[in-house]
Amino acid sequence: MRNQETVGSPPRAKEASPGKIRICLAGSGGGHVRQLLDLKDVWSRHDYFFVTEDTALGQTLNESHRTYLLPHFAWGQAKLGAPLRMLLSAWTSFFRSAAIILRERPDVIISSGAGAVFFPVVWARLMGACVVVIESFARFEGPSLFGRLASPLAHHMVVQSPKLSRFYPRAHIFDPLRILAAPPPKSGMFFATVGATLPFDRLVESVGKLKLEGAIPERLLVQTGNGGLKPDGVEVVETLPFDEVQKILQEAAIVLCHGGTGSLITALREGCQVIAMPRLASIGEHYDDHQAEITKAFEDRGLILVANTVDELRDAISRARLRQPVAATSDPVALMSFLTGLLDQAPERRKRPQLQRDPTRP
């Protein structure tokens, strides 16, 4: 068992130097915390710390940054038949978040969601921090529950799809998706990954069947999640550190992943042929169908192929072999410019309770 003092209570930084402020970077697992990492040029100039979930990605983050880890907590756990687990995680997160924010006293909290980091946002606001909420890049059509709950607490609300302006009329809009130059040649590796949070047996079973029938002649590596299905005759691993995933993606020609934004962008950034199998709420694989929304948006832009069944996956693999790969990434330059301007008020505001309020916010 890990030492919770080491994992959950890293040493507090000394008082920030003049011109620097203390920033809390709060994002749950997967794409939420990865987007915060993409903003490194903004927060690395200041005294910062992370609050994220206790996952493989969070543990990797803890190796190189001051990081506090919270239990996975999402409203949709109750939908999957685990309301008591949700309440216990929420109870733990509520008090642990209070201890973190009281210990660190951030001047600013920048949060990309979701449920696991809602309470740090609440406590930071109560303790006088400026709150910046970034609605998930996964939300193209409608708001997330986290966004709806956190936006009234936010001094500055950021959305990443123009369609969300009707839900957040005073929000700042930054669409970060950018196409990259043609990717370099790849080896013949096939990598399937379910992401860091939950097992995804439908994906693993589907790729295992196709490997068995010979539809995947390449070397196949499957990341199954903790306690996930392990098909016979398939090379599997439950979890992988994020830096190891990146190395694999540099080699892999075809990647099959769930519909999480972080997994999709990370694979596209390396120029992989990406096939997505979204988790579906109707069969208890996720809390809602936002992954179907994400994958459709990426498919409509010509970036990925989507498969929901074994037959669709077989067809998608055949098409991927003939398709010109597309490399894409999330480019946060405009968002970073906005945040930098916001934080540049810091030398003046250390004598004040919070950054100048956005005049467009109520």
Tab-separated table of C-alpha atoms in Angstrom:
chain	number	residue	atom	x	y	z
A	1	MET	CA	0.000	0.000	0.000
A	2	ARG	CA	1.310	3.449	-0.891
A	3	ASN	CA	2.134	5.977	1.767
A	4	GLN	CA	-0.772	8.427	1.673
A	5	GLU	CA	1.386	11.205	3.108
A	6	THR	CA	3.621	10.871	0.060
A	7	VAL	CA	0.796	10.505	-2.439
A	8	GLY	CA	-1.802	12.829	-1.005
A	9	SER	CA	0.224	15.444	0.885
A	10	PRO	CA	3.285	16.632	-1.030
A	11	PRO	CA	5.423	19.252	0.680
A	12	ARG	CA	3.907	22.691	0.442
A	13	ALA	CA	5.898	25.208	-1.590
A	14	LYS	CA	7.467	28.229	0.025
A	15	GLU	CA	5.781	31.600	-0.353
A	16	ALA	CA	5.678	32.647	-3.991
A	17	SER	CA	8.346	35.074	-5.186
A	18	PRO	CA	7.304	38.609	-6.133
A	19	GLY	CA	5.498	38.530	-9.469
A	20	LYS	CA	4.480	34.896	-9.018
A	21	ILE	CA	1.200	33.558	-7.776
A	22	ARG	CA	0.124	30.170	-6.475
A	23	ILE	CA	-2.005	28.269	-8.998
A	24	CYS	CA	-4.066	25.146	-8.375
A	25	LEU	CA	-4.433	23.063	-11.562
A	26	ALA	CA	-7.446	20.821	-11.000
A	27	GLY	CA	-8.391	18.158	-13.521
A	28	SER	CA	-9.593	14.578	-13.228
A	29	GLY	CA	-8.076	11.677	-15.174
A	30	GLY	CA	-7.571	11.404	-18.927
A	31	GLY	CA	-8.174	14.387	-21.207
A	32	HIS	CA	-9.018	16.768	-18.365
A	33	VAL	CA	-5.567	16.761	-16.796
A	34	ARG	CA	-3.842	16.352	-20.176
A	35	GLN	CA	-5.310	19.666	-21.313
A	36	LEU	CA	-3.870	21.332	-18.228
A	37	LEU	CA	-0.479	19.849	-19.138
A	38	ASP	CA	-0.812	21.439	-22.587
A	39	LEU	CA	-0.994	24.822	-20.827
A	40	LYS	CA	2.471	24.399	-19.291
A	41	ASP	CA	3.838	27.647	-20.737
A	42	VAL	CA	1.230	29.508	-18.672
A	43	TRP	CA	1.498	27.890	-15.248
A	44	SER	CA	5.173	26.836	-15.213
A	45	ARG	CA	6.223	30.481	-14.633
A	46	HIS	CA	4.384	30.496	-11.320
A	47	ASP	CA	4.174	28.468	-8.114
A	48	TYR	CA	1.750	25.692	-9.023
A	49	PHE	CA	0.404	22.357	-7.867
A	50	PHE	CA	-1.933	19.756	-9.364
A	51	VAL	CA	-5.053	18.151	-7.948
A	52	THR	CA	-6.152	15.100	-9.905
A	53	GLU	CA	-7.446	11.545	-9.571
A	54	ASP	CA	-5.477	8.656	-8.138
A	55	THR	CA	-4.881	6.924	-11.489
A	56	ALA	CA	-1.806	5.787	-13.423
A	57	LEU	CA	-1.689	9.213	-15.073
A	58	GLY	CA	-2.007	10.964	-11.718
A	59	GLN	CA	0.786	8.846	-10.249
A	60	THR	CA	3.008	9.641	-13.233
A	61	LEU	CA	2.265	13.337	-12.729
A	62	ASN	CA	3.189	12.997	-9.060
A	63	GLU	CA	6.721	11.961	-10.053
A	64	SER	CA	7.589	15.336	-11.568
A	65	HIS	CA	5.120	17.880	-10.141
A	66	ARG	CA	3.709	18.722	-6.722
A	67	THR	CA	0.484	16.717	-6.907
A	68	TYR	CA	-2.436	15.856	-4.651
A	69	LEU	CA	-4.492	12.785	-5.533
A	70	LEU	CA	-8.224	12.419	-4.926
A	71	PRO	CA	-10.443	9.339	-5.297
A	72	HIS	CA	-12.358	8.920	-8.554
A	73	PHE	CA	-15.729	10.556	-8.064
A	74	ALA	CA	-18.368	11.075	-10.745
A	75	TRP	CA	-22.071	11.755	-10.546
A	76	GLY	CA	-22.765	8.969	-13.002
A	77	GLN	CA	-21.433	6.269	-10.682
A	78	ALA	CA	-24.941	6.067	-9.273
A	79	LYS	CA	-26.256	5.305	-12.772
A	80	LEU	CA	-23.891	2.344	-12.965
A	81	GLY	CA	-25.301	0.917	-9.745
A	82	ALA	CA	-22.695	2.186	-7.299
A	83	PRO	CA	-24.359	5.047	-5.363
A	84	LEU	CA	-22.696	4.128	-2.066
A	85	ARG	CA	-19.263	4.116	-3.689
A	86	MET	CA	-20.031	7.508	-5.187
A	87	LEU	CA	-21.125	8.915	-1.825
A	88	LEU	CA	-18.071	7.532	-0.038
A	89	SER	CA	-15.734	8.972	-2.682
A	90	ALA	CA	-17.575	12.302	-2.566
A	91	TRP	CA	-17.334	12.403	1.237
A	92	THR	CA	-13.593	11.673	1.091
A	93	SER	CA	-13.044	14.202	-1.690
A	94	PHE	CA	-14.996	16.901	0.137
A	95	PHE	CA	-12.780	16.845	3.234
A	96	ARG	CA	-9.507	16.042	1.470
A	97	SER	CA	-10.127	18.925	-0.947
A	98	ALA	CA	-10.725	21.297	1.959
A	99	ALA	CA	-7.440	20.206	3.541
A	100	ILE	CA	-5.547	20.701	0.267
A	101	ILE	CA	-6.918	24.171	-0.418
A	102	LEU	CA	-6.473	25.278	3.192
A	103	ARG	CA	-2.879	23.984	3.125
A	104	GLU	CA	-1.942	25.595	-0.185
A	105	ARG	CA	-4.124	28.747	-0.258
A	106	PRO	CA	-4.000	29.212	-4.056
A	107	ASP	CA	-4.509	32.639	-5.559
A	108	VAL	CA	-6.027	31.101	-8.703
A	109	ILE	CA	-7.598	27.745	-9.511
A	110	ILE	CA	-7.772	26.638	-13.160
A	111	SER	CA	-10.026	23.607	-13.553
A	112	SER	CA	-10.840	21.553	-16.639
A	113	GLY	CA	-13.291	19.313	-14.719
A	114	ALA	CA	-14.752	16.892	-13.961
A	115	GLY	CA	-16.520	15.471	-10.883
A	116	ALA	CA	-13.425	14.479	-8.910
A	117	VAL	CA	-12.216	18.089	-8.764
A	118	PHE	CA	-15.526	19.842	-8.145
A	119	PHE	CA	-14.894	20.231	-4.409
A	120	PRO	CA	-11.450	21.857	-4.857
A	121	VAL	CA	-13.214	24.466	-7.015
A	122	VAL	CA	-15.827	25.030	-4.299
A	123	TRP	CA	-13.270	25.349	-1.509
A	124	ALA	CA	-10.951	27.571	-3.556
A	125	ARG	CA	-13.825	29.952	-4.286
A	126	LEU	CA	-14.818	30.037	-0.606
A	127	MET	CA	-11.219	30.823	0.351
A	128	GLY	CA	-10.966	33.779	-2.028
A	129	ALA	CA	-9.226	32.348	-5.080
A	130	CYS	CA	-9.992	33.472	-8.593
A	131	VAL	CA	-11.798	30.592	-10.331
A	132	VAL	CA	-11.204	29.800	-14.014
A	133	VAL	CA	-13.334	26.931	-15.352
A	134	ILE	CA	-12.538	25.343	-18.721
A	135	GLU	CA	-15.483	23.348	-20.059
A	136	SER	CA	-14.381	19.966	-21.374
A	137	PHE	CA	-13.117	19.727	-24.946
A	138	ALA	CA	-15.308	16.621	-25.058
A	139	ARG	CA	-18.421	18.799	-25.053
A	140	PHE	CA	-19.214	19.949	-28.583
A	141	GLU	CA	-23.020	20.168	-28.467
A	142	GLY	CA	-24.074	20.624	-24.851
A	143	PRO	CA	-22.602	21.397	-21.424
A	144	SER	CA	-21.277	18.883	-18.940
A	145	LEU	CA	-22.785	18.515	-15.489
A	146	PHE	CA	-19.505	19.759	-14.018
A	147	GLY	CA	-19.651	22.840	-16.234
A	148	ARG	CA	-23.229	23.609	-15.255
A	149	LEU	CA	-22.431	23.287	-11.548
A	150	ALA	CA	-19.072	25.052	-11.631
A	151	SER	CA	-19.933	27.963	-13.949
A	152	PRO	CA	-21.787	29.947	-11.228
A	153	LEU	CA	-18.588	29.742	-9.159
A	154	ALA	CA	-16.342	30.877	-12.008
A	155	HIS	CA	-14.974	34.370	-12.443
A	156	HIS	CA	-13.949	33.328	-15.965
A	157	MET	CA	-15.663	30.570	-17.985
A	158	VAL	CA	-13.966	29.087	-21.046
A	159	VAL	CA	-15.650	26.864	-23.655
A	160	GLN	CA	-14.045	25.056	-26.594
A	161	SER	CA	-16.951	24.844	-29.006
A	162	PRO	CA	-18.901	27.819	-30.400
A	163	LYS	CA	-22.105	25.794	-30.030
A	164	LEU	CA	-21.795	26.046	-26.235
A	165	SER	CA	-22.181	29.818	-26.274
A	166	ARG	CA	-25.945	29.408	-26.045
A	167	PHE	CA	-25.480	27.673	-22.672
A	168	TYR	CA	-22.708	29.993	-21.453
A	169	PRO	CA	-23.480	33.347	-23.133
A	170	ARG	CA	-20.698	35.230	-21.322
A	171	ALA	CA	-18.005	32.563	-21.810
A	172	HIS	CA	-14.738	33.017	-23.671
A	173	ILE	CA	-14.603	30.713	-26.742
A	174	PHE	CA	-11.401	28.941	-27.880
A	175	ASP	CA	-11.582	26.077	-30.420
A	176	PRO	CA	-8.178	24.355	-30.086
A	177	LEU	CA	-8.318	21.619	-32.769
A	178	ARG	CA	-5.548	21.926	-35.407
A	179	ILE	CA	-4.385	19.685	-38.287
A	180	LEU	CA	-0.657	18.860	-38.345
A	181	ALA	CA	1.787	18.008	-41.113
A	182	ALA	CA	1.828	14.483	-42.555
A	183	PRO	CA	3.010	11.962	-39.936
A	184	PRO	CA	6.245	9.941	-40.285
A	185	PRO	CA	6.175	6.263	-41.385
A	186	LYS	CA	5.045	3.770	-38.742
A	187	SER	CA	5.825	0.174	-37.850
A	188	GLY	CA	3.092	-2.451	-38.077
A	189	MET	CA	2.057	-2.429	-34.406
A	190	PHE	CA	-1.643	-2.405	-33.396
A	191	PHE	CA	-2.402	-0.845	-29.993
A	192	ALA	CA	-5.783	-1.042	-28.246
A	193	THR	CA	-6.404	1.022	-25.111
A	194	VAL	CA	-9.434	1.460	-22.877
A	195	GLY	CA	-8.153	4.544	-21.027
A	196	ALA	CA	-7.242	4.992	-17.383
A	197	THR	CA	-10.520	5.028	-15.457
A	198	LEU	CA	-12.757	2.043	-16.245
A	199	PRO	CA	-12.360	-1.374	-17.917
A	200	PHE	CA	-14.050	-1.677	-21.311
A	201	ASP	CA	-14.640	-5.366	-21.974
A	202	ARG	CA	-16.642	-4.865	-25.186
A	203	LEU	CA	-13.645	-3.222	-26.841
A	204	VAL	CA	-11.196	-5.809	-25.523
A	205	GLU	CA	-13.430	-8.761	-26.464
A	206	SER	CA	-13.937	-7.351	-29.978
A	207	VAL	CA	-10.254	-6.883	-30.704
A	208	GLY	CA	-9.481	-10.303	-29.193
A	209	LYS	CA	-11.959	-12.001	-31.556
A	210	LEU	CA	-10.464	-10.284	-34.586
A	211	LYS	CA	-6.947	-11.252	-33.535
A	212	LEU	CA	-8.074	-14.868	-33.174
A	213	GLU	CA	-9.657	-14.948	-36.648
A	214	GLY	CA	-6.582	-13.398	-38.267
A	215	ALA	CA	-7.985	-9.962	-39.056
A	216	ILE	CA	-5.137	-8.381	-37.040
A	217	PRO	CA	-1.884	-10.007	-38.210
A	218	GLU	CA	0.268	-7.292	-36.615
A	219	ARG	CA	1.695	-7.441	-33.129
A	220	LEU	CA	-1.248	-6.521	-30.880
A	221	LEU	CA	-0.912	-4.921	-27.435
A	222	VAL	CA	-4.076	-4.324	-25.406
A	223	GLN	CA	-4.313	-2.098	-22.326
A	224	THR	CA	-7.340	-3.430	-20.440
A	225	GLY	CA	-7.756	-1.277	-17.327
A	226	ASN	CA	-7.685	-2.638	-13.793
A	227	GLY	CA	-9.530	-5.959	-13.647
A	228	GLY	CA	-10.449	-5.837	-17.324
A	229	LEU	CA	-11.019	-8.810	-19.623
A	230	LYS	CA	-7.862	-10.661	-20.730
A	231	PRO	CA	-8.473	-12.685	-23.935
A	232	ASP	CA	-6.394	-15.801	-24.523
A	233	GLY	CA	-3.546	-15.433	-26.971
A	234	VAL	CA	-3.396	-11.637	-26.698
A	235	GLU	CA	-0.597	-9.550	-25.165
A	236	VAL	CA	-2.283	-7.510	-22.424
A	237	VAL	CA	-1.355	-5.038	-19.711
A	238	GLU	CA	-3.776	-3.460	-17.241
A	239	THR	CA	-2.247	0.005	-16.920
A	240	LEU	CA	0.630	1.934	-18.441
A	241	PRO	CA	2.401	5.127	-17.370
A	242	PHE	CA	1.588	8.019	-19.666
A	243	ASP	CA	5.161	8.332	-20.969
A	244	GLU	CA	5.112	4.632	-21.914
A	245	VAL	CA	1.829	5.131	-23.783
A	246	GLN	CA	3.426	7.955	-25.749
A	247	LYS	CA	6.345	5.713	-26.766
A	248	ILE	CA	3.943	3.017	-27.935
A	249	LEU	CA	1.930	5.535	-29.970
A	250	GLN	CA	5.088	6.667	-31.757
A	251	GLU	CA	5.428	3.101	-33.051
A	252	ALA	CA	1.795	2.037	-33.513
A	253	ALA	CA	0.270	2.319	-37.000
A	254	ILE	CA	-3.314	1.602	-35.882
A	255	VAL	CA	-4.817	2.533	-32.518
A	256	LEU	CA	-8.186	1.376	-31.211
A	257	CYS	CA	-9.367	3.403	-28.242
A	258	HIS	CA	-12.464	4.418	-26.349
A	259	GLY	CA	-14.066	7.778	-27.114
A	260	GLY	CA	-12.245	9.870	-24.534
A	261	THR	CA	-10.826	13.127	-25.869
A	262	GLY	CA	-7.443	12.595	-24.238
A	263	SER	CA	-6.956	9.177	-25.845
A	264	LEU	CA	-8.100	10.435	-29.262
A	265	ILE	CA	-5.917	13.558	-29.301
A	266	THR	CA	-2.856	11.747	-27.933
A	267	ALA	CA	-3.088	9.118	-30.711
A	268	LEU	CA	-3.842	11.665	-33.455
A	269	ARG	CA	-0.897	13.781	-32.349
A	270	GLU	CA	1.399	10.847	-33.162
A	271	GLY	CA	-0.149	10.347	-36.602
A	272	CYS	CA	-1.795	6.998	-35.837
A	273	GLN	CA	-4.737	5.615	-37.766
A	274	VAL	CA	-7.338	5.997	-35.012
A	275	ILE	CA	-10.427	3.838	-34.634
A	276	ALA	CA	-12.728	4.745	-31.758
A	277	MET	CA	-15.270	2.574	-29.987
A	278	PRO	CA	-17.294	4.916	-27.748
A	279	ARG	CA	-18.567	3.741	-24.388
A	280	LEU	CA	-22.364	3.668	-24.359
A	281	ALA	CA	-24.565	4.577	-21.404
A	282	SER	CA	-27.401	2.354	-22.656
A	283	ILE	CA	-25.392	-0.774	-21.812
A	284	GLY	CA	-23.825	0.578	-18.618
A	285	GLU	CA	-20.379	1.422	-19.971
A	286	HIS	CA	-20.422	5.096	-19.022
A	287	TYR	CA	-22.447	7.707	-17.205
A	288	ASP	CA	-23.820	9.280	-20.393
A	289	ASP	CA	-23.266	9.186	-24.175
A	290	HIS	CA	-20.830	12.067	-24.492
A	291	GLN	CA	-18.243	9.688	-26.008
A	292	ALA	CA	-20.608	9.003	-28.916
A	293	GLU	CA	-20.924	12.773	-29.339
A	294	ILE	CA	-17.142	13.206	-29.275
A	295	THR	CA	-16.398	10.442	-31.762
A	296	LYS	CA	-19.067	11.659	-34.186
A	297	ALA	CA	-17.565	15.158	-34.134
A	298	PHE	CA	-14.073	13.771	-34.799
A	299	GLU	CA	-15.408	11.440	-37.506
A	300	ASP	CA	-17.254	14.321	-39.190
A	301	ARG	CA	-13.946	16.204	-39.408
A	302	GLY	CA	-12.340	13.196	-41.136
A	303	LEU	CA	-9.951	12.504	-38.264
A	304	ILE	CA	-10.994	9.033	-37.083
A	305	LEU	CA	-13.083	5.965	-37.892
A	306	VAL	CA	-15.805	4.788	-35.509
A	307	ALA	CA	-16.906	1.222	-34.740
A	308	ASN	CA	-19.496	-0.062	-32.263
A	309	THR	CA	-19.554	-3.790	-33.107
A	310	VAL	CA	-17.104	-6.504	-34.107
A	311	ASP	CA	-18.290	-6.326	-37.719
A	312	GLU	CA	-17.930	-2.546	-37.800
A	313	LEU	CA	-14.473	-2.853	-36.250
A	314	ARG	CA	-13.392	-5.412	-38.867
A	315	ASP	CA	-14.517	-3.030	-41.612
A	316	ALA	CA	-12.860	-0.026	-39.939
A	317	ILE	CA	-9.530	-1.863	-39.706
A	318	SER	CA	-9.694	-2.681	-43.428
A	319	ARG	CA	-10.439	0.944	-44.264
A	320	ALA	CA	-7.683	2.188	-41.955
A	321	ARG	CA	-5.096	0.180	-43.877
A	322	LEU	CA	-6.049	2.016	-47.103
A	323	ARG	CA	-6.647	5.449	-45.594
A	324	GLN	CA	-4.171	8.328	-45.557
A	325	PRO	CA	-3.347	8.992	-41.886
A	326	VAL	CA	-4.199	12.395	-40.445
A	327	ALA	CA	-2.251	14.015	-37.634
A	328	ALA	CA	-4.023	16.508	-35.413
A	329	THR	CA	-3.616	18.098	-32.023
A	330	SER	CA	-5.191	20.557	-29.653
A	331	ASP	CA	-3.444	23.898	-30.070
A	332	PRO	CA	-3.981	26.018	-26.949
A	333	VAL	CA	-2.063	29.133	-28.109
A	334	ALA	CA	-5.077	31.468	-28.019
A	335	LEU	CA	-6.234	30.098	-24.673
A	336	MET	CA	-2.717	30.419	-23.246
A	337	SER	CA	-2.564	34.039	-24.381
A	338	PHE	CA	-5.838	34.744	-22.587
A	339	LEU	CA	-4.702	33.019	-19.391
A	340	THR	CA	-1.309	34.709	-19.460
A	341	GLY	CA	-2.979	38.104	-19.662
A	342	LEU	CA	-5.206	37.148	-16.764
A	343	LEU	CA	-2.327	35.988	-14.575
A	344	ASP	CA	-0.157	38.976	-15.439
A	345	GLN	CA	-2.318	40.936	-13.008
A	346	ALA	CA	-0.698	38.890	-10.252
A	347	PRO	CA	1.915	41.361	-8.934
A	348	GLU	CA	-0.874	43.818	-8.118
A	349	ARG	CA	-3.449	41.387	-6.805
A	350	ARG	CA	-1.369	39.723	-4.064
A	351	LYS	CA	-2.674	42.468	-1.766
A	352	ARG	CA	-6.258	41.836	-2.924
A	353	PRO	CA	-8.568	38.875	-2.360
A	354	GLN	CA	-8.901	37.946	-6.047
A	355	LEU	CA	-8.041	38.861	-9.620
A	356	GLN	CA	-10.056	41.605	-11.265
A	357	ARG	CA	-13.457	40.195	-11.991
A	358	ASP	CA	-14.487	39.624	-15.594
A	359	PRO	CA	-16.917	42.515	-16.255
A	360	THR	CA	-19.034	40.234	-18.476
A	361	ARG	CA	-19.729	37.864	-15.582
A	362	PRO	CA	-22.720	38.495	-13.304
